[in-house]
Structures are given as C-alpha cells and as structure tokens.
Coordinates of C-alpha atoms in Angstrom, one line a residue:
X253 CA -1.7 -12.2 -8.7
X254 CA -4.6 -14.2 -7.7
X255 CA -6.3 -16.0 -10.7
X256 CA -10.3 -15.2 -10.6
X257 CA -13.1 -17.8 -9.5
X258 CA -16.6 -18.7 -10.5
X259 CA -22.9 -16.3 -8.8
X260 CA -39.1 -21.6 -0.7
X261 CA -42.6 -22.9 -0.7
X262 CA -43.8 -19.6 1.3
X263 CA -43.0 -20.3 4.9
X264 CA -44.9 -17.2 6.8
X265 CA -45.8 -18.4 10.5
X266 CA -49.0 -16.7 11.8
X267 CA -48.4 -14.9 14.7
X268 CA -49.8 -17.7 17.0
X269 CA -46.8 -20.1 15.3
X270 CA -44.2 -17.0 15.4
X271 CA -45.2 -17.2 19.5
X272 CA -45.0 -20.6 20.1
X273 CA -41.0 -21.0 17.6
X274 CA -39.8 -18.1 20.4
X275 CA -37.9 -19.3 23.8
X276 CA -37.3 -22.9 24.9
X277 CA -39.9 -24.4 22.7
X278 CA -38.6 -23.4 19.4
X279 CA -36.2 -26.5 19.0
X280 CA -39.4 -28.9 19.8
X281 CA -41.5 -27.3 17.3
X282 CA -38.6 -27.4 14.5
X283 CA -39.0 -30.9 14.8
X284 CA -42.2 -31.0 14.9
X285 CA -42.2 -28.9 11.4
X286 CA -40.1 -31.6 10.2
X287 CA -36.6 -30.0 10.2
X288 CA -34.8 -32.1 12.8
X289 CA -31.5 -33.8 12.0
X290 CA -33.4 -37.0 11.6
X291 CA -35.8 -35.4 8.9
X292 CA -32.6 -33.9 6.8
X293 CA -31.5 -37.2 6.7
X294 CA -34.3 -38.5 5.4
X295 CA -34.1 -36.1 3.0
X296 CA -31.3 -37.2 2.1
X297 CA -28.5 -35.7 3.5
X298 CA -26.0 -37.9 6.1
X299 CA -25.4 -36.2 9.0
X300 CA -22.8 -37.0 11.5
X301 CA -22.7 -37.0 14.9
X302 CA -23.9 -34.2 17.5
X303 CA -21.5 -32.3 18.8
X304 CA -21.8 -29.1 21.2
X305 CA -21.0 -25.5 20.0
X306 CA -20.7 -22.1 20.4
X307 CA -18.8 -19.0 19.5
X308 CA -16.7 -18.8 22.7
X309 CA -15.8 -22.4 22.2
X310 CA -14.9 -22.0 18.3
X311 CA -12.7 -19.3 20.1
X312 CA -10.9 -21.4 22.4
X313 CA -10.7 -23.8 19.2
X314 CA -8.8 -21.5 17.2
X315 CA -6.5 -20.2 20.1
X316 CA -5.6 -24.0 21.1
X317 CA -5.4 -24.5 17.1
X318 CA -2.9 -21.4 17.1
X319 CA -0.6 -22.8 20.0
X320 CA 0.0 -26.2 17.5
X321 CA 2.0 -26.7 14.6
X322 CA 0.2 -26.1 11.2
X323 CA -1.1 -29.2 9.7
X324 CA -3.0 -28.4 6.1
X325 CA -6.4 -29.9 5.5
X326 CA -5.8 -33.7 4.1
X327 CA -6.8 -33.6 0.2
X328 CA -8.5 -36.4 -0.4
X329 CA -7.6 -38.3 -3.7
X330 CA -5.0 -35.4 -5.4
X331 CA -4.3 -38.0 -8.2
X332 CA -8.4 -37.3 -8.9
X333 CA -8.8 -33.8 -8.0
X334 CA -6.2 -33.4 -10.8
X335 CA -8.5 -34.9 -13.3
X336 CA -11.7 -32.8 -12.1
X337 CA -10.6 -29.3 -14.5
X338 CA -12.7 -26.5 -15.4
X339 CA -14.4 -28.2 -17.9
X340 CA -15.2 -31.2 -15.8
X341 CA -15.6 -29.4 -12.6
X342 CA -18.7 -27.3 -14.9
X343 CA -20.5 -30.6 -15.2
X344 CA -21.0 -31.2 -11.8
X345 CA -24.1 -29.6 -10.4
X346 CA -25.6 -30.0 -7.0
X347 CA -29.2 -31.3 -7.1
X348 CA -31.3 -28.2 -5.4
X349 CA -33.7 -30.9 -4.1
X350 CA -30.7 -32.5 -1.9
X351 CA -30.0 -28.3 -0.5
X352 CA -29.9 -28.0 3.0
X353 CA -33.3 -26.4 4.5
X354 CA -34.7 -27.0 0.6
X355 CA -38.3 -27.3 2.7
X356 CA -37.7 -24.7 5.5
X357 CA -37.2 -23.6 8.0
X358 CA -34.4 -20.6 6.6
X359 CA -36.4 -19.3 3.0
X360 CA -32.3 -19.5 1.8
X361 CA -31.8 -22.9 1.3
X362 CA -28.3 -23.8 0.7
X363 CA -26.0 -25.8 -1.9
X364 CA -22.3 -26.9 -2.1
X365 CA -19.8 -26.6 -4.4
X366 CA -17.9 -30.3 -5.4
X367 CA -14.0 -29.8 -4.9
X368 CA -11.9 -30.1 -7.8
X369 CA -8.1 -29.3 -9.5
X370 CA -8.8 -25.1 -8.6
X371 CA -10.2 -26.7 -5.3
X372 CA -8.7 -29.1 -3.4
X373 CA -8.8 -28.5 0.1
X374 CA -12.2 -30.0 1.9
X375 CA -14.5 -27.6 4.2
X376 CA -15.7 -29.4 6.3
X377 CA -19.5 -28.0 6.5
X378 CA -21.8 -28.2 9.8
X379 CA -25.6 -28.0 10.5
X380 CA -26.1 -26.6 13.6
X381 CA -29.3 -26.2 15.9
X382 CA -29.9 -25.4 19.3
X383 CA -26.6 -25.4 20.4
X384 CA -25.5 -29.4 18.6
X385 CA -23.7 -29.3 15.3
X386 CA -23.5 -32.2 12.9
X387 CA -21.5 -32.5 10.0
X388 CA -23.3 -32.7 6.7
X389 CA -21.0 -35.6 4.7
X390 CA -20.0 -35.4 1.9
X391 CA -21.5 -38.0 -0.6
X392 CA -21.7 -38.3 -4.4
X393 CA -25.2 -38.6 -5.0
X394 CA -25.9 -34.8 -4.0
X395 CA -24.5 -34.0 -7.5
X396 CA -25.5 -34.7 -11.0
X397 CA -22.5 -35.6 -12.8
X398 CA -21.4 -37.5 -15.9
X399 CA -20.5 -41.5 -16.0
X400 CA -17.3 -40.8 -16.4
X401 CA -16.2 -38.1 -14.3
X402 CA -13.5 -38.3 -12.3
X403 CA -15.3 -37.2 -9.2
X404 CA -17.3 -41.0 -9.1
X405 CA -13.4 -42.1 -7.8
X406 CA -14.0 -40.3 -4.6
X407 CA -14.5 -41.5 -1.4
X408 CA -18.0 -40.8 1.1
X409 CA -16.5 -37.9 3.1
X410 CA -14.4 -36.4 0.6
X411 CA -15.7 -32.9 1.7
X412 CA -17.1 -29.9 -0.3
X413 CA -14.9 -26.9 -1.6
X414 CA -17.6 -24.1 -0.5
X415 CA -21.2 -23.6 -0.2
X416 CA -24.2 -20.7 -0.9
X417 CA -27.0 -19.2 -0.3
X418 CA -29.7 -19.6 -2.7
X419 CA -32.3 -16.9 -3.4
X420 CA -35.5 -16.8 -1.2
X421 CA -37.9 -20.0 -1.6
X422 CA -40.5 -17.1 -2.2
X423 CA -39.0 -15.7 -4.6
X424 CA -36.7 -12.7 -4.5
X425 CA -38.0 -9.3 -6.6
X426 CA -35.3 -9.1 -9.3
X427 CA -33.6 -6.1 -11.1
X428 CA -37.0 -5.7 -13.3
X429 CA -39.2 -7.3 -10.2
X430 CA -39.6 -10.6 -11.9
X431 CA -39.3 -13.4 -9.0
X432 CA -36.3 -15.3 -9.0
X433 CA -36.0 -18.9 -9.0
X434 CA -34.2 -20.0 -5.9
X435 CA -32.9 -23.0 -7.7
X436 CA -30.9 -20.8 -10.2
X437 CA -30.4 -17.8 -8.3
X438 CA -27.8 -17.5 -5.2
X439 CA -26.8 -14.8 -3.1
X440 CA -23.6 -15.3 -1.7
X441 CA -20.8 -17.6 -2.3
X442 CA -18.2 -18.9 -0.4
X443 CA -15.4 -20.8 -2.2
X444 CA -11.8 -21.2 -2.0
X445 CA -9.3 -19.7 0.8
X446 CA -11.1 -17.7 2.6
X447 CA -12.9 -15.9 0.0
X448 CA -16.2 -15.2 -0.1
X449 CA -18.8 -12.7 -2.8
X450 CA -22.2 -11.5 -2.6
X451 CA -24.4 -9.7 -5.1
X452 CA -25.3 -6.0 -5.1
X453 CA -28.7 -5.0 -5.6
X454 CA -27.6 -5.0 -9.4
X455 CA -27.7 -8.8 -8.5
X456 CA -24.4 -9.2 -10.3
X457 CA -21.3 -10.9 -9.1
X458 CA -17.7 -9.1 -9.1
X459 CA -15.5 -7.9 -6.7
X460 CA -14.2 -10.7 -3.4
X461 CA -13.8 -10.3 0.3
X462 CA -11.9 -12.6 2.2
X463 CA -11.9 -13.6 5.8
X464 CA -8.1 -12.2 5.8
X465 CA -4.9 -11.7 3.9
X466 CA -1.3 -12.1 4.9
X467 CA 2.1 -10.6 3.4
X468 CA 0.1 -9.6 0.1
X469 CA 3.2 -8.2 -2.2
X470 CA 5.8 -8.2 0.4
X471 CA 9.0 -8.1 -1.2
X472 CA 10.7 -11.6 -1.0
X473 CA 8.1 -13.4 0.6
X474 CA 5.3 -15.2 -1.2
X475 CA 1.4 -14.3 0.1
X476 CA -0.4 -16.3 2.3
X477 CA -3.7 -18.0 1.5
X478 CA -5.6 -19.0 5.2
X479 CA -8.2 -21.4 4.4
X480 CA -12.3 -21.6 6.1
X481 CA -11.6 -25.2 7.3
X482 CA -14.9 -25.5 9.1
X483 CA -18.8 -24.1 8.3
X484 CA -21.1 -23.9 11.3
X485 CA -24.6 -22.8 9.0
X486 CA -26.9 -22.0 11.9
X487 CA -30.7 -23.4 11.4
X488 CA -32.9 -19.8 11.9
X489 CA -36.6 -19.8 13.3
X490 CA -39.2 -19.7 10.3
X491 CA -39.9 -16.2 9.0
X492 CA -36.0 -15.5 10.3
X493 CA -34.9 -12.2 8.4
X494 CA -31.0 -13.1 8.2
X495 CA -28.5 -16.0 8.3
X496 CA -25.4 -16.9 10.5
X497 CA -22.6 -18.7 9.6
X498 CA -19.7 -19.5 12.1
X499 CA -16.3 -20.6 10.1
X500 CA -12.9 -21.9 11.6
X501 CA -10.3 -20.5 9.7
X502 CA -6.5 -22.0 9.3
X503 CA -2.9 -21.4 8.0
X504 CA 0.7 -21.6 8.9
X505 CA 0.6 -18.0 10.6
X506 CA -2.6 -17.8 12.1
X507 CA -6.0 -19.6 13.6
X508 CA -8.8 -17.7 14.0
X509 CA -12.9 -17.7 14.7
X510 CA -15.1 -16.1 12.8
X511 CA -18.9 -15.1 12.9
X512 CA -21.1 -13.9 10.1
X513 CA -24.4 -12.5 10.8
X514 CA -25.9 -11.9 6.6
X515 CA -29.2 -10.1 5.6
X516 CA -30.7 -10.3 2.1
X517 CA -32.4 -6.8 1.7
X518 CA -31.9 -4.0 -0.7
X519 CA -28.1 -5.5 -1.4
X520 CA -26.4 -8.0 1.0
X521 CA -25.3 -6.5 4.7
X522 CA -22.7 -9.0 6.8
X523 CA -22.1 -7.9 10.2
X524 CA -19.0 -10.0 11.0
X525 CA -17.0 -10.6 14.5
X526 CA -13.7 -12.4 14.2
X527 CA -10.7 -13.4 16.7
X528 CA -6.9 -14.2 15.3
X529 CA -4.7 -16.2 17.2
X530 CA -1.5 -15.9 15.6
X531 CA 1.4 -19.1 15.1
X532 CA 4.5 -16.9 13.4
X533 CA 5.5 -13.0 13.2
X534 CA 2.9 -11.3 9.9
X535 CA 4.8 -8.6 8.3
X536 CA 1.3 -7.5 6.7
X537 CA -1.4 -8.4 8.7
X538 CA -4.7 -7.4 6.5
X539 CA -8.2 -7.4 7.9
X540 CA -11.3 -7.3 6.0
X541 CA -9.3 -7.4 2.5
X542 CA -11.1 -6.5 -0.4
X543 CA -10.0 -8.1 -3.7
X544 CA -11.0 -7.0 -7.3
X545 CA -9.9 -6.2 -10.7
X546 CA -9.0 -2.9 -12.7
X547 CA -7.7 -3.3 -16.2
X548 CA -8.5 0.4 -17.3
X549 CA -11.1 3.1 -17.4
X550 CA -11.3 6.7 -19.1
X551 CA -8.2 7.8 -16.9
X552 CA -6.0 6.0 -18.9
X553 CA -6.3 3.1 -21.7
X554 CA -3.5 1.8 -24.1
X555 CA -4.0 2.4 -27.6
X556 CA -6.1 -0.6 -29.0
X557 CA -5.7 -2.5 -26.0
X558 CA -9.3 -4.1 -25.8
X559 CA -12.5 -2.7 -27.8
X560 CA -14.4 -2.0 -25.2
X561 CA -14.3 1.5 -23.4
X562 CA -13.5 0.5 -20.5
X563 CA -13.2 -3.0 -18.5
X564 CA -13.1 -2.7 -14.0
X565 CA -14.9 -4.6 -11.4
X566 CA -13.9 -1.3 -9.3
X567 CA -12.9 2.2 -10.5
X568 CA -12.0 3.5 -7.1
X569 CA -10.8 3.2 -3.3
X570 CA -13.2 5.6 -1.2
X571 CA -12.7 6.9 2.7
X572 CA -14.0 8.4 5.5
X573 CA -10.9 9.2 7.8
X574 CA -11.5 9.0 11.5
X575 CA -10.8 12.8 11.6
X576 CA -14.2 12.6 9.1
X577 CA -12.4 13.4 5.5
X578 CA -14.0 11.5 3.1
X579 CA -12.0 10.9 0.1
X580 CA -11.2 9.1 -3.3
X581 CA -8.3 7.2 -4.8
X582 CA -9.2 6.3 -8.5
X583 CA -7.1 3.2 -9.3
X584 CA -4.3 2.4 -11.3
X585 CA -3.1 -0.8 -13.3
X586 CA 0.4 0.3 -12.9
X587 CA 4.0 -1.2 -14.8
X588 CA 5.0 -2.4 -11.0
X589 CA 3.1 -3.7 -8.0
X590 CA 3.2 -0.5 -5.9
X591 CA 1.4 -0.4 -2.2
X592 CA -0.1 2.9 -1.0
X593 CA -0.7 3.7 2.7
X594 CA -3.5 5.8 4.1
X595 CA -2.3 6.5 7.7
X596 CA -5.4 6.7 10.4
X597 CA -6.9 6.1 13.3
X598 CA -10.2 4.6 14.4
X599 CA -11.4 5.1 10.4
X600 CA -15.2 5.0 9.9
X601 CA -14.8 2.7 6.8
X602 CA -13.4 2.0 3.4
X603 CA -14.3 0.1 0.4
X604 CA -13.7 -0.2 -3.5
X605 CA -16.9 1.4 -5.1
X606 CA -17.7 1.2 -8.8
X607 CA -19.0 4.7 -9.2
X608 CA -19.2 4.6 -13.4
X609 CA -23.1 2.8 -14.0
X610 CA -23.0 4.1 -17.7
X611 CA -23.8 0.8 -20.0
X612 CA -22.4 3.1 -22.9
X613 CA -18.9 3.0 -21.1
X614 CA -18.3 -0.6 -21.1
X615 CA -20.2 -2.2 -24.1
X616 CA -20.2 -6.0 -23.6
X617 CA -22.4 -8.8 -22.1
X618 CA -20.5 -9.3 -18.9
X619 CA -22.3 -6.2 -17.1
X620 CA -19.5 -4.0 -15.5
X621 CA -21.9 -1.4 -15.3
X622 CA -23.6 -3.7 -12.3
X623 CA -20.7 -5.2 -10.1
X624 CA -21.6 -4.6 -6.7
X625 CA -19.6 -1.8 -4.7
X626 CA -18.1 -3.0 -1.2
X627 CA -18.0 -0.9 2.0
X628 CA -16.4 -1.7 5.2
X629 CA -18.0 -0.1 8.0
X630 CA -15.9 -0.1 11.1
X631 CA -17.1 -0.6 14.3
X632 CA -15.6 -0.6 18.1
X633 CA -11.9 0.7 18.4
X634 CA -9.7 -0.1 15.6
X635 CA -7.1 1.6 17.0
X636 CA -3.9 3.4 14.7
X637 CA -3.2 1.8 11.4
X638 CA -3.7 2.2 7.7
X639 CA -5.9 1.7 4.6
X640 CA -3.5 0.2 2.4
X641 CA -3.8 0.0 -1.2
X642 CA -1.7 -2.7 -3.5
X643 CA -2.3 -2.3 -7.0
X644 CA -0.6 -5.5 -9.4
X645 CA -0.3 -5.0 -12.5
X646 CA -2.7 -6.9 -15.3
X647 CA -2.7 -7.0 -18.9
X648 CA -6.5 -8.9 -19.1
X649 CA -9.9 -9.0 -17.1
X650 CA -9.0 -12.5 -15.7
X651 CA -6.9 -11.7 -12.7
X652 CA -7.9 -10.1 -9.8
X653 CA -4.9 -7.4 -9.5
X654 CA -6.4 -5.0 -6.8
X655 CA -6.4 -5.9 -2.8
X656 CA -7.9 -2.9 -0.2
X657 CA -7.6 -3.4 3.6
X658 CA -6.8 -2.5 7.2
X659 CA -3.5 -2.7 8.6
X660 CA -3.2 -2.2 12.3
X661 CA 0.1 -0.8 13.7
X662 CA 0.0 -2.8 16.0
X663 CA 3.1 -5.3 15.9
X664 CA 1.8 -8.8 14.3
X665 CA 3.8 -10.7 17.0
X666 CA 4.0 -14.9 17.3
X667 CA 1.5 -15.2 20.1
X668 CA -0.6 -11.7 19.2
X669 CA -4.1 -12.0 19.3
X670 CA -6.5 -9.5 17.7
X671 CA -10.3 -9.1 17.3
X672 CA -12.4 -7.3 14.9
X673 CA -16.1 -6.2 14.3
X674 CA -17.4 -4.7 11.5
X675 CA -20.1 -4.4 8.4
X676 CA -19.9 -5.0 4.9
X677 CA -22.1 -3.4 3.0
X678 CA -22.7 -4.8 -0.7
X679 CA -24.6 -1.9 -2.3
X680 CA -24.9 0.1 -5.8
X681 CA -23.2 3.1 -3.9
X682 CA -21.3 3.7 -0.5
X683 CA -24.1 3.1 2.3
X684 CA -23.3 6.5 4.0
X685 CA -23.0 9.6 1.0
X686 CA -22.1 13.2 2.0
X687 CA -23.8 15.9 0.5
X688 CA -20.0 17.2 -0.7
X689 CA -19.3 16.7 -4.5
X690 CA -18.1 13.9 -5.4
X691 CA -15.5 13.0 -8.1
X692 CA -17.2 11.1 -10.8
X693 CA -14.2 11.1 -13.7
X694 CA -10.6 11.6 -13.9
X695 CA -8.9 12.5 -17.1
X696 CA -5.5 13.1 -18.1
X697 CA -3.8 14.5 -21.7
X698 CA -1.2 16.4 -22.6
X699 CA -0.6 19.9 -21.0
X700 CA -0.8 23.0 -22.2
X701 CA -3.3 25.3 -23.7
X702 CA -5.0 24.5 -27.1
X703 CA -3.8 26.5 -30.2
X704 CA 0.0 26.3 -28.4
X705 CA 2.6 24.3 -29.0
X706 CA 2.1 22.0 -25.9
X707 CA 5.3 21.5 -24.0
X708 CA 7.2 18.1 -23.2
X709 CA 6.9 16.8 -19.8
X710 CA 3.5 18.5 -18.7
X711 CA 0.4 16.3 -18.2
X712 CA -3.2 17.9 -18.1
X713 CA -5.8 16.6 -15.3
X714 CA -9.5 17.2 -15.6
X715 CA -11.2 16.3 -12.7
X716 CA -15.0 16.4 -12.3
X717 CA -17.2 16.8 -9.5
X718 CA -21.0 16.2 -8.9
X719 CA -23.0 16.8 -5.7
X720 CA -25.1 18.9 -3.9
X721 CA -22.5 21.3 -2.2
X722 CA -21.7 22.4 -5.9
X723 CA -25.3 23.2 -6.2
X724 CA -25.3 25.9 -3.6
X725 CA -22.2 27.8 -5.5
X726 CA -24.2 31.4 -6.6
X727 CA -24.4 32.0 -10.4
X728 CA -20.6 34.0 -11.5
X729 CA -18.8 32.3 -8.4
X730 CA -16.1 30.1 -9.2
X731 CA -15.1 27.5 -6.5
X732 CA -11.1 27.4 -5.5
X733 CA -9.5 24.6 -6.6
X734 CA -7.1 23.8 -3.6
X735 CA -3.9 21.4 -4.9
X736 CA -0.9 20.1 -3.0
X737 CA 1.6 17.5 -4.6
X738 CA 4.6 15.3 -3.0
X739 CA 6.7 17.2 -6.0
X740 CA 6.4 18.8 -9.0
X741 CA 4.8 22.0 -9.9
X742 CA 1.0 23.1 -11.2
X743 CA 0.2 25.2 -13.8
X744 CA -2.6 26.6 -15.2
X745 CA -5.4 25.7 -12.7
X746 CA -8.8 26.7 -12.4
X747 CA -12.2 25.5 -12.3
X748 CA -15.5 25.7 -14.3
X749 CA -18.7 24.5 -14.4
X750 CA -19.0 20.9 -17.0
X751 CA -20.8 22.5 -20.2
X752 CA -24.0 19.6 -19.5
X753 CA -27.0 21.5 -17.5
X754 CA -26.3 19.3 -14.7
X755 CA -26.3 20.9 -11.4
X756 CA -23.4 20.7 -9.2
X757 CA -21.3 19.0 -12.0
X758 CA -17.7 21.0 -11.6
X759 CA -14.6 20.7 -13.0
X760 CA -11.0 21.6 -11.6
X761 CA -8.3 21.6 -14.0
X762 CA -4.6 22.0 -14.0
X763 CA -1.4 20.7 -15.4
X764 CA 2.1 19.2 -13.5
X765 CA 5.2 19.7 -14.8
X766 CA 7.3 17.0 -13.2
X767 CA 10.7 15.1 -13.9
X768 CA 11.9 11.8 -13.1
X769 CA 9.8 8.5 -13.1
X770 CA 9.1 7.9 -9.6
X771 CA 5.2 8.2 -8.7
X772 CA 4.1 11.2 -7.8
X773 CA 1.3 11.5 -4.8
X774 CA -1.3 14.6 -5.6
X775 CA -4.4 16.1 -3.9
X776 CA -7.3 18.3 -4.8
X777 CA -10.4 19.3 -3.7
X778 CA -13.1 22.6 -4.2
X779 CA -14.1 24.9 -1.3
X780 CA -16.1 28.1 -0.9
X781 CA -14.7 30.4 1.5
X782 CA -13.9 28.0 4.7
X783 CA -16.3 25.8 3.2
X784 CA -15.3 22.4 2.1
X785 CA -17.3 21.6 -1.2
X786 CA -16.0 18.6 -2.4
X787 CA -14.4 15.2 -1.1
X788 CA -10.7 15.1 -1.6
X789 CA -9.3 14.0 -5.0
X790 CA -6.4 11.1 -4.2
X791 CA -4.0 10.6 -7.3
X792 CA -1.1 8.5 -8.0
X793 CA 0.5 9.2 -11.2
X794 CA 2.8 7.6 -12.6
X795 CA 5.2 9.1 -14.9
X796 CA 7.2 6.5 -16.6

C-alpha cells in the first residue's frame, strides 16, 4: 500500500511581438526580453552547462540506459535526509521570487520541492531552450528555512525531490472567479517516483497518476517504484497556451523517455508520448496507472467506522470498451487485495471518476466532494490487453489503496520495447458522456420483501440510473432490467422509476441468493426493446 503525499505580471505580446517570437528569431528576441540563461542566473538561479537535446535523443538515452546495469540515483547526505521529517520538511518553502520564469516568458512560473526523509532521491531538473538544456543546481538559498534545519548540512547540488507549476502570473479565475495568487496557487505537481497530480476544475488535489507501475500486488514479489531521474521544462514563446516537460525515467526493470505536453484550461489536459526500454522480464507491466483512495461510500460502510457519510478520492472505475460499451465498476475496500481484469482491445479510455459531488455526503473540511476525476484517453493502437483493477484493502483515508491501468498482452520480455500515446483528462466528469443513463448509486441490504421474514443468505441491490435515454421511456413503460452473474441466482427483479421528480432517474432492483465466500462478478443494465438505455452496471461482491 503506498503511503499518500502532499497542491505573472501580464505578459500579452501584441501581434507585431507575437510575429517577430515566431521562426528562427524567437530565441534572439527571448534574450532580448531578458529570459536567457545568463538573465536566470542573474536572477538567481545557477545554471550549468549547455548541453544539446531532443526527444529522439532522450530516446536513445533511455534505450542505451536500459542495455546497462541499474545504478539508483546517489542520495546525497542519507544521515541528513533522515533528520528532514514531515514536520521539518513543512518548514522549508521555496522563495516564489527565485521560481523559474517568475518574470516570463511561460505565465506558469515554476517552483521545487526540497528533498527530505519521504524524499530522497534527487531529480535532476533542466531548463531547456532552443534546443540546449542546462541544469538548474540545486542551492540552499532558493528556500526559506529555519537556522537549525537539517537541510543547511547539504551540499550545492544536492538536487530537488520534484517541481510545479504555479497558477498563471495573471491570475487564474478560481472556483468563485476570484483571481488566484500564482505564488500560493499551483497546478500540477510532480513529486516522488514517478508520480505526478493535477487539479480538476474543482481546483482541488486527490487522486495520482504515475509515469508507470510495475508488479503492483503480484503474489510474492514486492512492487516496483521507477523513479523521473531527469526534468527537461521547456522555455514556451510568450502568450504560449501550454507547457512541455520531457522526463528520463529509471528503475531496475526498465528505462524509458517520456514527453508531456500540459494545458491549463477548464481542468488540466496532458497529452503524453512515452517509450520503455526494458532491463528484466515485468510480470505486470502497467501503463498510465492511476492511483487513489476508497475507504467507503453509501454501498457499504462499517458500523461507526468514521462520522462522516462517506470518505473516497474516487467512487468508481468507468469504460469505454473498444467494441464501444461504456461501463461502470463502483469500488470496493475489500478484506484481501483482489485484482480484476477487463479484457479488450484498442479501448477508447478508462479512468477513476468521482461521480458523488453532494457536500451533504461527505461532511468535513477536506472537500471530497471536489477531487478531480481522471480519464485516460487512448490514442494510436493499443493493441489486446486489459483494464486491470487492484483494490488493497484500507482501514483510514491515509493510504492510497486503489491502482487502475492498462496491461498489454503483450509478453513484458528482457529487451521488449513499447511506446504509448495518450491524454489525461483531469475534469469534474468523464470528458466524453453518452446520452445512456448512467449509474449514480449502488446500494445493498438485506433481501427479501418488507413485511416478510427476510431470508439468510440473500442480499438486496438497488441500483440507480440517471440520463437522458431514461428520459425518452413513455409514461406506464417499465425498462427491462437485463442481469447475468458468474454464480448465484436473482430474485425478485424489477425496475421503477426513483420516487424524486427527476427525469430519467431509474432504479433496477433485485436480490442474489449465493453460497460460499468467493467474490461473485455481476452485470446489469436497462434497455427498451433492442435499445440499450443504460451503461453497464459492473459489481464485485463480496460475500464473506
């Protein structure tokens, strides 16, 4: 289980300047603007020397890399990185005036994160421009910090743990269209491994990707943690409408070169291209993993286990098949890690969603109702594989307990290569909704009908739908409620419409009689005729 972590003057070119920054010229005139290597470093920043770069070559870096023994990043000063814990690590703050591009060109200036006990391996971070890349080093005086702490024992050089984006230097609309302060306020994240967060347009923090996951809850083996080694951060043109990050990623299975193309809009869109070069056989080989945490919801909540209603950076797995399906898997926080497998081919996307927005269902100060929903939306061939689902179980909010990703069937071989393109879309909702009804709660009780003596061994589901194909259903016409189950038997099914004046809001219900404890996989969806109303309903329940 992988413990949680940590959230411009206006620069508008006329069009004469936006002519002159385009072509050959635009590297003259960033000097000129005062944005050259020389004028960071009289900013403040030290800056190595230049180096050439470029995707191909970070390529042939990570495939040379690959073909070598595995050497982890030197940590610089353990004994002292020791000392630096969450309470001292808190009282070191990077001063925003030391922030890379703090006066232009990019409005998203960025700052660095110090390393510390929960962070000791150093990125090695890069400013790159017109095709030369210098590496930003490392030095104490870009962070406030106490006399005493630990981190004054450091050497020049050290390295950072991770970096960010800040908010626009113009100031970002917030949630109630206040402008946000670009020195308080950041937009992504990327710290530790190969993990990395951005906000929703809730502009709240939850759920993780990473830049890949290897052997998560394989049986015997522990997980593997690649790390982002290197940070190319690309200098943009003023008035530049996205950022690009390159990133050289490293662990005893695998090298690999990674590209991240990021846009600050409605939410945060990354449209990321990545090679793997691999050192040793992968018996899971996960790309685009998607980390979060469910403790419980209204599906199912030990008595008294918490106050609070209900506590979930995610509530639920969602696809769209290749064959076009779109379905949803509401999660679990099961006894035993289980692992569930979605079988596919070239799938159109993925991602964990929190669907439940209602303040009233989760009660605290830590705004659940707001964490971001993440969707992976493929593109090119992906070829045969699966959207796999591990679910760990958790007994607090703390651990992160829920990984999704892409599996290819392809054989992860010593000496495989792979490469990937695709989006991530951090959003509210799913980027691409169907008109079909979509589930929106999933309750279970005790089966039976009320006024009976209920019998032993039968559970009740209520499961509710809401969308505009339910809308179209003709006043005294009852959907079918179509079920199928890997075993067991149902019982008393039928649907109706939810009792609230909402349109299209439809319930099916029906009860399982089942023995035995092992998980049981069910399906369920509406239709009209041949008509397919609904997305399909995924469950895995777990008797015991």
């Amino acid at each position: 289980m992988q413990d949680r972590s940590t959230a411009r003057p206006s620069l508008e070119p006329s069009l004469d300047r936006r002519t002159l920054l385009a072509g050959a010229g635009a590297t003259a005139t960033l000097a000129a603007l005062g944005f050259s290597p020389a004028a960071l470093a009289q900013q403040g920043l030290k800056l190595g020397v230049a180096e050439a770069f470029g995707f191909e070559g970070l390529k042939a870096r990570a495939r040379d890399l690959a073909s070598r023994p595995y050497q982890a990043p030197p940590s610089p000063r353990a004994d002292v990185l020791e000392r630096i814990d969450y309470d001292a690590h808190g009282k070191i703050k990077f001063k925003p005036e030391m922030a890379l591009w703090a006066n232009g060109p990019s409005p998203w200036p960025v700052t660095f994160f110090h390393l510390g006990r929960y962070f000791q391996k150093p990125v090695r971070m890069h400013v790159l421009d017109a095709g030369q890349a210098r590496e930003i080093v490392y030095d104490e005086s870009y962070f406030e910090m106490p006399a005493d702490s630990p981190a004054r024992e450091l050497p020049t050089g050290a390295g950072f743990a991770g970096f960010r984006f800040q908010e626009s230097r113009s100031g970002h609309p917030g949630r109630k269209g206040e402008k946000l302060d670009w020195q308080k306020n950041d937009w992504v994240a990327f710290l530790g491994a190969s993990y990395f967060r951005a906000i929703g347009e809730l502009y709240q923090y939850g759920l993780s990707a990473r830049g890949l996951a290897i052997d998560p809850a394989v049986a015997g083996k522990p997980e593997e943690f690649p790390d982002f080694t290197h940070i190319w951060l690309e200098t943009p043109q003023p008035g530049a409408e996205y950022v690009v990050v390159y990133a050289l990623l490293s662990g005893p299975s695998v090298a690999g070169a990674y590209r991240f193309r990021m846009h600050r809009g409605k939410g945060v869109t990354m449209e990321i291209e990545k090679a793997l070069y691999l050192r040793k056989d992968i018996e899971r080989l996960c790309i685009s993993p998607l980390t979060s945490m469910y403790w419980y919801s209204e599906t199912a909540k030990s008595t008294a286990v918490d106050w609070r209603p209900e506590v979930h950076d995610s509530d639920g797995l969602a696809l769209w098949t290749g064959a076009g399906e779109r379905a949803w898997r509401p999660l679990n926080n099961p006894h035993r890690t289980t692992a569930s497998a979605f079988m596919d081919e070239n799938p159109r996307g993925f991602g964990l969603l929190q669907r439940d927005r209602e303040v009233g269902h989760y009660l605290d100060g830590v705004f659940y109702e707001r964490r971001p929903s993440l969707w992976v939306e493929t593109q090119g061939d992906w070829g045969k594989g699966a959207v796999q689902l591990i679910e760990i179980p958790t007994d607090d909010e703390i651990h992160d307990n829920i990984v999704a990703m892409w599996v290819p069937s392809t054989p992860a071989k010593a000496g495989a290569s792979f490469e990937f393109r695709y989006k991530l879309h951090w959003l509210a909702d799913e980027p691409f909704p169907p008109a079909l009804g979509r589930v929106v709660a999933t309750r279970l009780g005790n089966g039976g009908q009320p006024g009976t003596v209920r019998p032993r061994g039968v559970r009740k589901f209520m499961v509710e739908f809401l969308g505009p194909a339910l809308e179209t259903i003709p006043f005294g016409v009852k959907p079918e409620v179509v079920l199928s189950t890997s075993r067991g038997t149902f019982s008393y099914v039928f649907a109706e419409a939810v009792p609230d004046d909402v349109p299209g809001h439809w319930r099916a219900q029906f009860d399982l009689t089942v023995e035995g404890n092992e998980p049981v996989e069910m399906r369920c969806f509406m239709r009209g005729g041949d008509k397919v109303l609904t997305e399909t309903w995924l469950y895995q329940y777990l008797p015991f």
